[in-house]
Coordinates of N, CA and C in Angstrom, one line a residue:
X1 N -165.2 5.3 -90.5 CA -163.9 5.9 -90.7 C -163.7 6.4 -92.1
X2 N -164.1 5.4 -93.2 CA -163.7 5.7 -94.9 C -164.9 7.1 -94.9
X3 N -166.2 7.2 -94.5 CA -166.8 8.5 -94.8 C -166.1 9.6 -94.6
X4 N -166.1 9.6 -92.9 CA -164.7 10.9 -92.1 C -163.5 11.3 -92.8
X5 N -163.3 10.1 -93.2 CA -162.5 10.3 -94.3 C -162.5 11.1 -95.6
X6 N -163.3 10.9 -96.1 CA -164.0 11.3 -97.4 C -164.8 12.8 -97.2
X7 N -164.9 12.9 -96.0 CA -165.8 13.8 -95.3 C -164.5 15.2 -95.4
X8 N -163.6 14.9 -94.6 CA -161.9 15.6 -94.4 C -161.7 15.8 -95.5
X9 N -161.8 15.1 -96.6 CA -160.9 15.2 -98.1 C -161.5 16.2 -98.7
X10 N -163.2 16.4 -98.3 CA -164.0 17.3 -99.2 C -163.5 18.8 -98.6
X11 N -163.7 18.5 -97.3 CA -163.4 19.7 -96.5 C -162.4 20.5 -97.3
X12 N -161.1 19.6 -97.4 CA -159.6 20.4 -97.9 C -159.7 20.5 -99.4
X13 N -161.3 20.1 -100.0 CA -160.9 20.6 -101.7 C -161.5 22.4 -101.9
X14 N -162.5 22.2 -100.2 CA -163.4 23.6 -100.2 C -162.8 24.8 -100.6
X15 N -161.6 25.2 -100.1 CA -160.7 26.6 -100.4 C -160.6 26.6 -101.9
X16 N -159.6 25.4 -102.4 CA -159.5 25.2 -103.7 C -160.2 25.9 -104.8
X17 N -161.9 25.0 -104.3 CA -163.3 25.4 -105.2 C -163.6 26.5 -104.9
X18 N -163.1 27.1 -103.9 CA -163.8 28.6 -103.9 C -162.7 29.7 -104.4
X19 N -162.0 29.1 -104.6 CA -160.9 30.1 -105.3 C -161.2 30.4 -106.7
X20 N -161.1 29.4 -107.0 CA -161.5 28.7 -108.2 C -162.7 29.3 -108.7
X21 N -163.9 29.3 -108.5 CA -164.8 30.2 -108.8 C -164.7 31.2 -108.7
X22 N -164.1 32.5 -107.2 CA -164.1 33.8 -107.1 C -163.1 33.9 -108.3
X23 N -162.4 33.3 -109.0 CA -161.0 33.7 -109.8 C -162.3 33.8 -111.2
X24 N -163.0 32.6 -111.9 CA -163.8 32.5 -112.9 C -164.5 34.2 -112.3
X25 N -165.0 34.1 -111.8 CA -166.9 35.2 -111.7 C -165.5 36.6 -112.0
X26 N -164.5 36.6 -110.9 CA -163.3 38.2 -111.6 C -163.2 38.0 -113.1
X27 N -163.0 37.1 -113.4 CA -162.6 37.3 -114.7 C -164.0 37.6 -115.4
X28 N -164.6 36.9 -115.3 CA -165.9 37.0 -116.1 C -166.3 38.3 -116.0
X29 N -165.9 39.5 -115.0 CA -166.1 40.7 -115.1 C -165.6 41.4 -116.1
X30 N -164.6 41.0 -116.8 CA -163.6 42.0 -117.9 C -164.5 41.0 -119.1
X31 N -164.5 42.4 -120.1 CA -164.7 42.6 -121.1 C -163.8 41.4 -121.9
X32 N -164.1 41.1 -123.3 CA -163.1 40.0 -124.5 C -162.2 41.3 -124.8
X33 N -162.3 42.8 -124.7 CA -161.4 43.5 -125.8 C -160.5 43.2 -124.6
X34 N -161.0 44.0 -123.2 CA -159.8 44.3 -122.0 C -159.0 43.1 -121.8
X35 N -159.5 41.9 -121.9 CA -158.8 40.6 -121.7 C -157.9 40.1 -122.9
X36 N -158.0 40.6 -124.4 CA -157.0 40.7 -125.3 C -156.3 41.7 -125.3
X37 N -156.3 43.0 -124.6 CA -155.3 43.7 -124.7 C -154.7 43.7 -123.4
X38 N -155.3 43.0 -122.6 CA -153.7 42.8 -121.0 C -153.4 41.9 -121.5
X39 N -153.5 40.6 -122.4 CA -152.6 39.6 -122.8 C -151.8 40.2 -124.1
X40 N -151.9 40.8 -125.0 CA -151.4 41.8 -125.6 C -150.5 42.5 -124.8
X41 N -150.6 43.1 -124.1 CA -149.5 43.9 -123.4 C -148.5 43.7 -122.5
X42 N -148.8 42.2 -122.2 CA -148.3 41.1 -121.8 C -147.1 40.8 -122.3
X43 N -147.6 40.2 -123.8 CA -147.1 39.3 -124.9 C -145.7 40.7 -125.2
X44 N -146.2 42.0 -125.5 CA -145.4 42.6 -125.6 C -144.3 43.5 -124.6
X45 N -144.3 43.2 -123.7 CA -143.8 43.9 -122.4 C -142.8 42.5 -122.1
X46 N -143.1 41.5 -122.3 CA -142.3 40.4 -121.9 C -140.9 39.9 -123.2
X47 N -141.6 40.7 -124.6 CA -140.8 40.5 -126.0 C -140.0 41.4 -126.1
X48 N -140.1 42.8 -125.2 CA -139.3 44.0 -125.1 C -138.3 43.5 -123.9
X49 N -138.4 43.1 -123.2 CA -137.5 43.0 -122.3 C -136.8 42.0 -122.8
X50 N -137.0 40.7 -123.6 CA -136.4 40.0 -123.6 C -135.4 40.2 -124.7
X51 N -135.7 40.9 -125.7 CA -135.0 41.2 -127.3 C -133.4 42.3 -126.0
X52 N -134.4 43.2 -125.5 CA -133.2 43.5 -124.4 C -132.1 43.4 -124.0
X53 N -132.5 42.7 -123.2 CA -131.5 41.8 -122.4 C -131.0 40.6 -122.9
X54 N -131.1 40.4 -123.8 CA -130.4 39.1 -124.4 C -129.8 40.2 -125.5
X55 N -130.3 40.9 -126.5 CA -129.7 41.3 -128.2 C -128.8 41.7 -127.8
X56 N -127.7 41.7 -126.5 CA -126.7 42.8 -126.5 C -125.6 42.3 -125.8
X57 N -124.1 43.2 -125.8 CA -122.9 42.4 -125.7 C -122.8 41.5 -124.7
X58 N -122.7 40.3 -124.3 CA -122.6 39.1 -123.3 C -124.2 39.3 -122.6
X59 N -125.2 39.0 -123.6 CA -126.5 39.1 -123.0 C -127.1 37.4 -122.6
X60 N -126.3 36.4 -123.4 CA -126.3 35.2 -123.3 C -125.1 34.9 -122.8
X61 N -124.3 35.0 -122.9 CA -122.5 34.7 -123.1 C -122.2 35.1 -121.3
X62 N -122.8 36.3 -121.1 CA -122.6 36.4 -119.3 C -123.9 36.3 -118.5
X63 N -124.8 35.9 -118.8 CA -126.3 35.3 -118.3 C -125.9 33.5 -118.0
X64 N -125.8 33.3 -116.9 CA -125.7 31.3 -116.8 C -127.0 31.0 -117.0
X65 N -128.4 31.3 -116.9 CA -129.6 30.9 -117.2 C -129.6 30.8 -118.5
X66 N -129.2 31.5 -119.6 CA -129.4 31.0 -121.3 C -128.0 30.9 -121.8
X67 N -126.8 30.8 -121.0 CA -125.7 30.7 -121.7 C -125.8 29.3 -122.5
X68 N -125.0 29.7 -123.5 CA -125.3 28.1 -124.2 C -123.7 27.7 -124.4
X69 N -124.3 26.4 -123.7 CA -122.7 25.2 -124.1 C -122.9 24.3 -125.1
X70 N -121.6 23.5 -124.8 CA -121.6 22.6 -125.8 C -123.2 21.4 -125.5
X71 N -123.5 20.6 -126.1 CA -124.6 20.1 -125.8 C -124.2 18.4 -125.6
X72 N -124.5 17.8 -124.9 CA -124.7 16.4 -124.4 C -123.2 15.7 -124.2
X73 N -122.9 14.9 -124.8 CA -121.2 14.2 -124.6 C -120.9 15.2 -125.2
X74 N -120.8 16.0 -126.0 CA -119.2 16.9 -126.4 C -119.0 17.9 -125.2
X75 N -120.4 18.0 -124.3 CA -119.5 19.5 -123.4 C -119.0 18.0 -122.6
X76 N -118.7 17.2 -122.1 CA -117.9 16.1 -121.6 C -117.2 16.0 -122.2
X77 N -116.7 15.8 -123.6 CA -115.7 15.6 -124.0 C -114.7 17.2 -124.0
X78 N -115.2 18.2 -123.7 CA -114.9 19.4 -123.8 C -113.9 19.4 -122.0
X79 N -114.6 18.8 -121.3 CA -113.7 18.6 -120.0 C -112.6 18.1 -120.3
X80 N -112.2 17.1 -121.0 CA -111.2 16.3 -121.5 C -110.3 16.9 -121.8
X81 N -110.8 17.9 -123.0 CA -109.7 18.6 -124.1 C -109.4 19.7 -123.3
X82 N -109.6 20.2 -122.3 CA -109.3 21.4 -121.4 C -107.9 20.7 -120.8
X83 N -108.4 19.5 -120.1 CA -107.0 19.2 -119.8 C -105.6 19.1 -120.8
X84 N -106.0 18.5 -121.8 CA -105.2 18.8 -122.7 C -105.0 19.8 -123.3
X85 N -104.9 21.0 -122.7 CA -104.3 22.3 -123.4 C -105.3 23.5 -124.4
X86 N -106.5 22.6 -124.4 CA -107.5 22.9 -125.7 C -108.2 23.7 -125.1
X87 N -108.2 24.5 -123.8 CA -109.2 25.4 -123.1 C -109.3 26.6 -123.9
X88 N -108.3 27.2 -125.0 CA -108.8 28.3 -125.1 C -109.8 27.7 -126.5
X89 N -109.5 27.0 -127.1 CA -109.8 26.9 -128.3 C -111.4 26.5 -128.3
X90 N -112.2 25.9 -126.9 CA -113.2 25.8 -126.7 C -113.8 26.9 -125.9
X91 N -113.5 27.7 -125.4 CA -113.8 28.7 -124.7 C -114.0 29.9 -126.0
X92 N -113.4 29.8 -127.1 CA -113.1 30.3 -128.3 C -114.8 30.1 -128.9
X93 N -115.3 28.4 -128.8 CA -116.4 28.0 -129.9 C -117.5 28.9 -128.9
X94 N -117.1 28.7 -128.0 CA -118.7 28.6 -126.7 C -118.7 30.2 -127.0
X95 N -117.8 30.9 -126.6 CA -118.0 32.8 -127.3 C -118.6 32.9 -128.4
X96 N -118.2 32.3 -129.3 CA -118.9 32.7 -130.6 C -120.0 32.0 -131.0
X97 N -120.8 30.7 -130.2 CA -121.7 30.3 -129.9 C -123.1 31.0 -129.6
X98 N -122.3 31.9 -128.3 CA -123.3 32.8 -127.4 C -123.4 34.4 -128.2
X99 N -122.8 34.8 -128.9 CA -122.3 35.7 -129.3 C -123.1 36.0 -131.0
X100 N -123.3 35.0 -131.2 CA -124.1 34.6 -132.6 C -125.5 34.5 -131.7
X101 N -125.8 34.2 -131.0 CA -127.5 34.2 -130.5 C -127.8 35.4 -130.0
X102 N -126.8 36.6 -129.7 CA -127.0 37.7 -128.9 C -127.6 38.7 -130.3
X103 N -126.6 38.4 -131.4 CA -126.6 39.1 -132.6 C -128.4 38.5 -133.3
X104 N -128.1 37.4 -132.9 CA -129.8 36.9 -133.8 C -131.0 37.9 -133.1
X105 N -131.1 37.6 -131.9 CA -132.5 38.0 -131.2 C -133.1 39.3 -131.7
X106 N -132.1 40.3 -132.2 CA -133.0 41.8 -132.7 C -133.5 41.6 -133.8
X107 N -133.0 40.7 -134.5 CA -133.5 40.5 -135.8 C -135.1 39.5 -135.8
X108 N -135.4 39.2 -134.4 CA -136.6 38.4 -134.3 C -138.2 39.2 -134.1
X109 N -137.3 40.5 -133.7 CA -138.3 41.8 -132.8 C -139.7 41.9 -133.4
X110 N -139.4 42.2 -134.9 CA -140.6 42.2 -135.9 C -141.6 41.2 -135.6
X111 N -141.2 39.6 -135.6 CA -141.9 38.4 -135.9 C -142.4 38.3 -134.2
X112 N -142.1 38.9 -133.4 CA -142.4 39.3 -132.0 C -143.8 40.0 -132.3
X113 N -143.8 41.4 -132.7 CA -144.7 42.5 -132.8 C -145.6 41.7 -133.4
X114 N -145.2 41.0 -134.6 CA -146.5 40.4 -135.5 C -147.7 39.2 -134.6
X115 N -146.9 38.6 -133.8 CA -147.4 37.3 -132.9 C -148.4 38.2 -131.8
X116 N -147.8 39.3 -131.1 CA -148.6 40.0 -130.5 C -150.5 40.9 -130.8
X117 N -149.9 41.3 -132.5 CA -151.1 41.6 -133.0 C -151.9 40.4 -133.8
X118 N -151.0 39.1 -133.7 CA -152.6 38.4 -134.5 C -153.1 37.6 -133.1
X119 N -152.8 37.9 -131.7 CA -153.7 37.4 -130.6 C -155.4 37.6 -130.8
X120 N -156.3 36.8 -131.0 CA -157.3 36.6 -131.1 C -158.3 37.2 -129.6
X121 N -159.3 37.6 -129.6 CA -160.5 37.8 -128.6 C -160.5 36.9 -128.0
X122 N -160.5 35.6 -129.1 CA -161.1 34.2 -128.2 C -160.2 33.5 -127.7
X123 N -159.2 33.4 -127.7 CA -157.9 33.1 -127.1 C -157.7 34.1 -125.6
X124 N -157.9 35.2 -125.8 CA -157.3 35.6 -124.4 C -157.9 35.3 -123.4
X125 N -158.8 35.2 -123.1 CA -159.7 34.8 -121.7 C -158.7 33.2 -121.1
X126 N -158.8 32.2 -122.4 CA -158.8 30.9 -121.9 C -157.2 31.1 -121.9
X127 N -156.3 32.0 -121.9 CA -154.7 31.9 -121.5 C -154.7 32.9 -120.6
X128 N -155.3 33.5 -120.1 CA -155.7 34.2 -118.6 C -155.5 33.6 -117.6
X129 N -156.8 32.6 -118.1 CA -157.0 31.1 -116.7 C -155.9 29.9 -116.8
X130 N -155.0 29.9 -117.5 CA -154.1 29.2 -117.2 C -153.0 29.1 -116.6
X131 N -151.9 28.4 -116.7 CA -150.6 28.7 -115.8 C -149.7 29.8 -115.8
X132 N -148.7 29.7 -115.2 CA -147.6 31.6 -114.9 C -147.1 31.0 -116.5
X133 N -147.1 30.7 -117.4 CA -146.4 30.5 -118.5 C -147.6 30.7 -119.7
X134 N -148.7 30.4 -119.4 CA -149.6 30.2 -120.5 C -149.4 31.2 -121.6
X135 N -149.1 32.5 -121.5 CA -149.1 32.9 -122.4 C -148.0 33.0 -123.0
X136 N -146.9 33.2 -122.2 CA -145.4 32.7 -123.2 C -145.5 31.0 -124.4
X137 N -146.3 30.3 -123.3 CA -146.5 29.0 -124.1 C -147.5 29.4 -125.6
X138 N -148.1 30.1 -125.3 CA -149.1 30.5 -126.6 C -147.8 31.3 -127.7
X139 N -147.3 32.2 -127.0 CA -146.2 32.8 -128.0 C -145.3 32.4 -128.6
X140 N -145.2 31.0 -127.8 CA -144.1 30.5 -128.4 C -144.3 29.5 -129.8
X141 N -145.6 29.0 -129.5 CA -145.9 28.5 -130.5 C -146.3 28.9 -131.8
X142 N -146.5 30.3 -131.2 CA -147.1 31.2 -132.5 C -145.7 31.7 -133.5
X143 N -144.7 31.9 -132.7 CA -143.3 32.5 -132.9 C -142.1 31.2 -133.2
X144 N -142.1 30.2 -133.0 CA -140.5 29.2 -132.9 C -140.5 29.0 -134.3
X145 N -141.3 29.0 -135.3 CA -141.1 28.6 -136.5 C -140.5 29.4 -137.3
X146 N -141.3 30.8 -137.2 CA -140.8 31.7 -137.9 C -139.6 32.3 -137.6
X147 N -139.1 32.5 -136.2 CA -138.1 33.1 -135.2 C -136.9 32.1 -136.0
X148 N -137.3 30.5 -136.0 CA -136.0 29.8 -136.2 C -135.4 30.6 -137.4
X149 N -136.8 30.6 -138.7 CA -136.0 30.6 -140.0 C -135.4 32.1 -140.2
X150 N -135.5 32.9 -139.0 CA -135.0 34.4 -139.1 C -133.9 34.3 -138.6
X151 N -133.6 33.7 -137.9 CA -132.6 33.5 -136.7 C -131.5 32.5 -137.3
X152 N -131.8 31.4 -138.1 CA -130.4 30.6 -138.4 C -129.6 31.2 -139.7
X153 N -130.0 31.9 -140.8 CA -129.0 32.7 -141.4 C -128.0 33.5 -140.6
X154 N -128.4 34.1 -139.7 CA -127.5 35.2 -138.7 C -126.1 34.2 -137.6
X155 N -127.0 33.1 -137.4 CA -126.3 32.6 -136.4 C -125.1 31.6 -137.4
X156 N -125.8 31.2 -138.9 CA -124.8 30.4 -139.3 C -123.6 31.5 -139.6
X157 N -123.6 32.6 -140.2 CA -123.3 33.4 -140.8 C -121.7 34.0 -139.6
X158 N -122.3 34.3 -138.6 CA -121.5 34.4 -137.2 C -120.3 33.0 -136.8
X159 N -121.1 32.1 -137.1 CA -120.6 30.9 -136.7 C -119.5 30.0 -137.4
X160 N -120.0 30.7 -138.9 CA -118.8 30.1 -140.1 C -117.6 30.8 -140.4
X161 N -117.8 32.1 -139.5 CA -116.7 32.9 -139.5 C -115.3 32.5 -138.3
X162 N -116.0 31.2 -137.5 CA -114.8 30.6 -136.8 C -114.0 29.3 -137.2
X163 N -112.6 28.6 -137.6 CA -112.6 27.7 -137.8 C -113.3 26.8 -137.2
X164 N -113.6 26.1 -136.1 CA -113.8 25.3 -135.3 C -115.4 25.3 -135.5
X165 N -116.0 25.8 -136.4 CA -117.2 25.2 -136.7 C -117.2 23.9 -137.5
X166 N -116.4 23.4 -138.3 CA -116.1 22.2 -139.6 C -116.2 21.5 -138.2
X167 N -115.0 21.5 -137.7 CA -114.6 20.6 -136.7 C -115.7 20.1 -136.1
X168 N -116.8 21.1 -135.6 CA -117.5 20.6 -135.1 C -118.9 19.8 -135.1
X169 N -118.9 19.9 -136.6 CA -119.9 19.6 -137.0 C -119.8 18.1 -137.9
X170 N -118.3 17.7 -137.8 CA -117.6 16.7 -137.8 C -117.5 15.7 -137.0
X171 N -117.0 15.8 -135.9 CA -117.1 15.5 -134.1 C -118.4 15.2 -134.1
X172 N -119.5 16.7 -134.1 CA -120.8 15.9 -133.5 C -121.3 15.2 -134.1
X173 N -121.6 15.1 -135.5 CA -121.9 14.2 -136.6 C -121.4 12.8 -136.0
X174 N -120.2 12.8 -136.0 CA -119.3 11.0 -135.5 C -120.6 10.8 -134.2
X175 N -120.6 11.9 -133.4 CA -121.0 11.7 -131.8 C -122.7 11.2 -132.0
X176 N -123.5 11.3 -133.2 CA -124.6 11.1 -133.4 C -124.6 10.3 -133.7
X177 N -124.4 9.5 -134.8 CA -123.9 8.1 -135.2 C -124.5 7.2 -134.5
X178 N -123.6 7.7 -133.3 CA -123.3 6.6 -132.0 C -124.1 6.9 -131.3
X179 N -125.6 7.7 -131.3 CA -126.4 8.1 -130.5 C -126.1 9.0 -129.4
X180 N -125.3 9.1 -129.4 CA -124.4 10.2 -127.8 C -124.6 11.2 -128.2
X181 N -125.6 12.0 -129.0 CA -125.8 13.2 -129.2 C -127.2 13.2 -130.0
X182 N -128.2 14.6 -129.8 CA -129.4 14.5 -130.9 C -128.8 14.6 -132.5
X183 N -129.8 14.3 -133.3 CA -128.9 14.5 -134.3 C -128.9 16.0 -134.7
X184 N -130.3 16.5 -134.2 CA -130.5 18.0 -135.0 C -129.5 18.9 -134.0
X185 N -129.0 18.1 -133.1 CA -128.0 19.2 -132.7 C -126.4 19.0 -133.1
X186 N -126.1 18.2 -134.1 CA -124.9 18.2 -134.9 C -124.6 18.8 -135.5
X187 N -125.5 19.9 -136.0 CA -125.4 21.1 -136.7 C -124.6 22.1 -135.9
X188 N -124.4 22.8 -135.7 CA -123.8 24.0 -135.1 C -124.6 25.4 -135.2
X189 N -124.9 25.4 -136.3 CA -125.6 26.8 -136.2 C -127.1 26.5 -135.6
X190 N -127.6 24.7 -136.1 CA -129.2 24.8 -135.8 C -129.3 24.5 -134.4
X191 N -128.1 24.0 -133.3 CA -128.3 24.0 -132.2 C -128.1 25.6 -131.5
X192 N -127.3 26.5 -132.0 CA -127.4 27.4 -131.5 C -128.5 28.1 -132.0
X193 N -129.4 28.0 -133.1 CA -130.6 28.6 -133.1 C -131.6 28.0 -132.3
X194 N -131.4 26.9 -131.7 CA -132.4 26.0 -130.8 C -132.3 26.6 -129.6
X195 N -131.1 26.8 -129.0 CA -130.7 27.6 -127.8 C -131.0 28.7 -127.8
X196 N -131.2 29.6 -128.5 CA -131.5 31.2 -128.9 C -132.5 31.0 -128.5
X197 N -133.5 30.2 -129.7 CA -135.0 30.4 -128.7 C -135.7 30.2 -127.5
X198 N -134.9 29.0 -127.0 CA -135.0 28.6 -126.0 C -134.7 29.7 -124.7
X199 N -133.3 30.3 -125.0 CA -132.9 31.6 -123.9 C -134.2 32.3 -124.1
X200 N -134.9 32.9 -125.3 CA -136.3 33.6 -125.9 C -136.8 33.6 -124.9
X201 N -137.3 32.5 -125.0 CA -138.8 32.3 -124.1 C -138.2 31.7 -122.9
X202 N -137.4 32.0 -122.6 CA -137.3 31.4 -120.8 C -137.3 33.0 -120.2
X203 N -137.0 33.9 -121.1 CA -136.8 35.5 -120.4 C -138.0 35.7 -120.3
X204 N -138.8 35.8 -121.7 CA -140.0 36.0 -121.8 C -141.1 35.1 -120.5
X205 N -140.7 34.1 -120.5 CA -141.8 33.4 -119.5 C -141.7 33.8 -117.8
X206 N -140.3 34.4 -117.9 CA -139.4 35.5 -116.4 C -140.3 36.7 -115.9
X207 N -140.9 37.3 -117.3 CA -141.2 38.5 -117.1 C -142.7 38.1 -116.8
X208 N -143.2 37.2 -117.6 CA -144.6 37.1 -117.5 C -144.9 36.7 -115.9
X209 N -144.2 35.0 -115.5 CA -144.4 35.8 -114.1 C -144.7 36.6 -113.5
X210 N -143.6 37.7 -113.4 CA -143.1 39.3 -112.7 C -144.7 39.7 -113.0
X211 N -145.1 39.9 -114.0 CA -146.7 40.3 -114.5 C -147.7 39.8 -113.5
X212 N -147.8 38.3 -113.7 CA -148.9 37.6 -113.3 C -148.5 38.0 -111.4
X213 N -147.5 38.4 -111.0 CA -147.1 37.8 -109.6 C -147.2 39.5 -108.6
X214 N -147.2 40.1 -109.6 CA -147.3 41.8 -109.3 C -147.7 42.6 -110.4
X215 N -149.4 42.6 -110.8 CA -149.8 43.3 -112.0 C -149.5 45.2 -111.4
X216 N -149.8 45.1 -110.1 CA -149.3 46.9 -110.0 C -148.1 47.2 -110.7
X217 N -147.5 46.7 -110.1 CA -145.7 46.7 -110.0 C -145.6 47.5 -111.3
X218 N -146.2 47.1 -112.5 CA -145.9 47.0 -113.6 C -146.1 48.9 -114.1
X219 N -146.5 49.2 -113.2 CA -147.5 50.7 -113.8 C -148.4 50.8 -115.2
X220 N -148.7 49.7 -115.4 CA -150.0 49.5 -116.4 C -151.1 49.6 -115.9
X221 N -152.3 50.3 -116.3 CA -153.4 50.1 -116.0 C -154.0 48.8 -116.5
X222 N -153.9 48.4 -117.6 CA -154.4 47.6 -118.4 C -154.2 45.9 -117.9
X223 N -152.5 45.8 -117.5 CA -152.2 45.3 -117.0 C -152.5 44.9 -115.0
X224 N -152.9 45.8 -114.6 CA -153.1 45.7 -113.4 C -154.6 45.0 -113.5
X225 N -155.5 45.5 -114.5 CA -156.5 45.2 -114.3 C -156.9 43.7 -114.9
X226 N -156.4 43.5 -115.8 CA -156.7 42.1 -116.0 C -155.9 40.8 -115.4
X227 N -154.9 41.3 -115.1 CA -153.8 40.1 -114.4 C -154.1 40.1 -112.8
X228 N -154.5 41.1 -112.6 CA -155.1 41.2 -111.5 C -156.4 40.8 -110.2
X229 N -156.9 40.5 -111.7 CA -158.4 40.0 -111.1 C -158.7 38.6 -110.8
X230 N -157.3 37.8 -111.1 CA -157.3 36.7 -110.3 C -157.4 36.6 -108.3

């Protein structure tokens, strides 16, 4: 019975392993340049759409996938103060929250383009064979550091222009203390540059899908042909 067993289990890894190989031997047909420039065109077809659709009026602020709220106990405590009267005055922070991230993202476009051209030969093959995200995950790493320090001048700058930033940075400070909150998000502007990026690369990882899930669709040649050959 434990062989038959064992016998069944091999059976159902067979499709698996043969996928799995026909997917390696396709790839192994494309060239290192063609396989850096469909992840290249990738990286930038997913950075254009995203600077897009977010850099512009209520591109975060009327999107619920990257709108950004208050974060941890304060949007809880934010239920509270609605009842008491305080709805506009929070409805007030959260606009100019989202509204400061919408304003940051064009200013990131550059540090986008640059991430795209230092993609390496020897990198692209092995973020080919990986998951519907791999290559956003490669971008992102290549990009959050520099994106932050481009992105929190803009957003503090937007942000200090409302009273209810002190306030808040007062509150969540108390709210950290007491662990009920991260600390690096007691900041106000550094949580909303943490959300910015975050909305970033969740579009970006939207599109890459759309890529990986329908290389025609795209009307790329370059793109059809290496995303494809999975």
């Amino acid at each position: 019975m434990q062989r038959r067993r064992l016998h069944l289990a091999t059976l159902g890894l067979l499709p698996l392993l043969a996928w799995r190989q026909a997917q390696a031997l396709s790839l192994a047909g494309i060239s290192n340049a063609d396989a850096a420039s469909g992840v290249k065109a990738a990286l930038k077809r997913g950075a254009e759409v995203a600077v897009d659709l977010l850099g512009r009026d209520n591109g975060f602020l009327g999107n619920p996938l990257v709108h950004i709220g208050l974060p941890g106990q304060l949007d809880e405590a934010a239920k509270l103060l609605r009842k008491f009267g305080q709805g506009k005055r929070i409805d007030e922070l959260e606009a100019t929250m989202n509204h400061a991230a919408e304003q940051a993202v064009p200013a990131g476009k550059q540090v986008l383009v640059d991430a795209v051209q230092s993609m390496t030969v020897t990198d692209a093959k092995g973020i080919l064979t990986g998951g519907d995200t791999s290559v956003t995950d490669f971008f992102a790493n290549k990009t959050r550091s520099p994106l932050s320090e481009r992105f929190l001048p803009i957003v503090t700058q937007t942000t200090s222009k409302l009273g209810l930033t002190q306030q808040y940075d007062q509150l969540a400070g108390k709210a950290a203390a007491f662990g009920l909150l991260k600390t690096e998000d007691a900041n106000l502007a550094q949580y909303v540059t943490g959300k910015t990026l975050d909305g970033l690369y969740l579009v970006i990882g939207q599109e890459e899908k759309k890529i990986r899930q329908d290389p025609v669709g795209t009307g790329s040649d370059i793109l059809r042909k290496v995303f494809g050959a999975g």
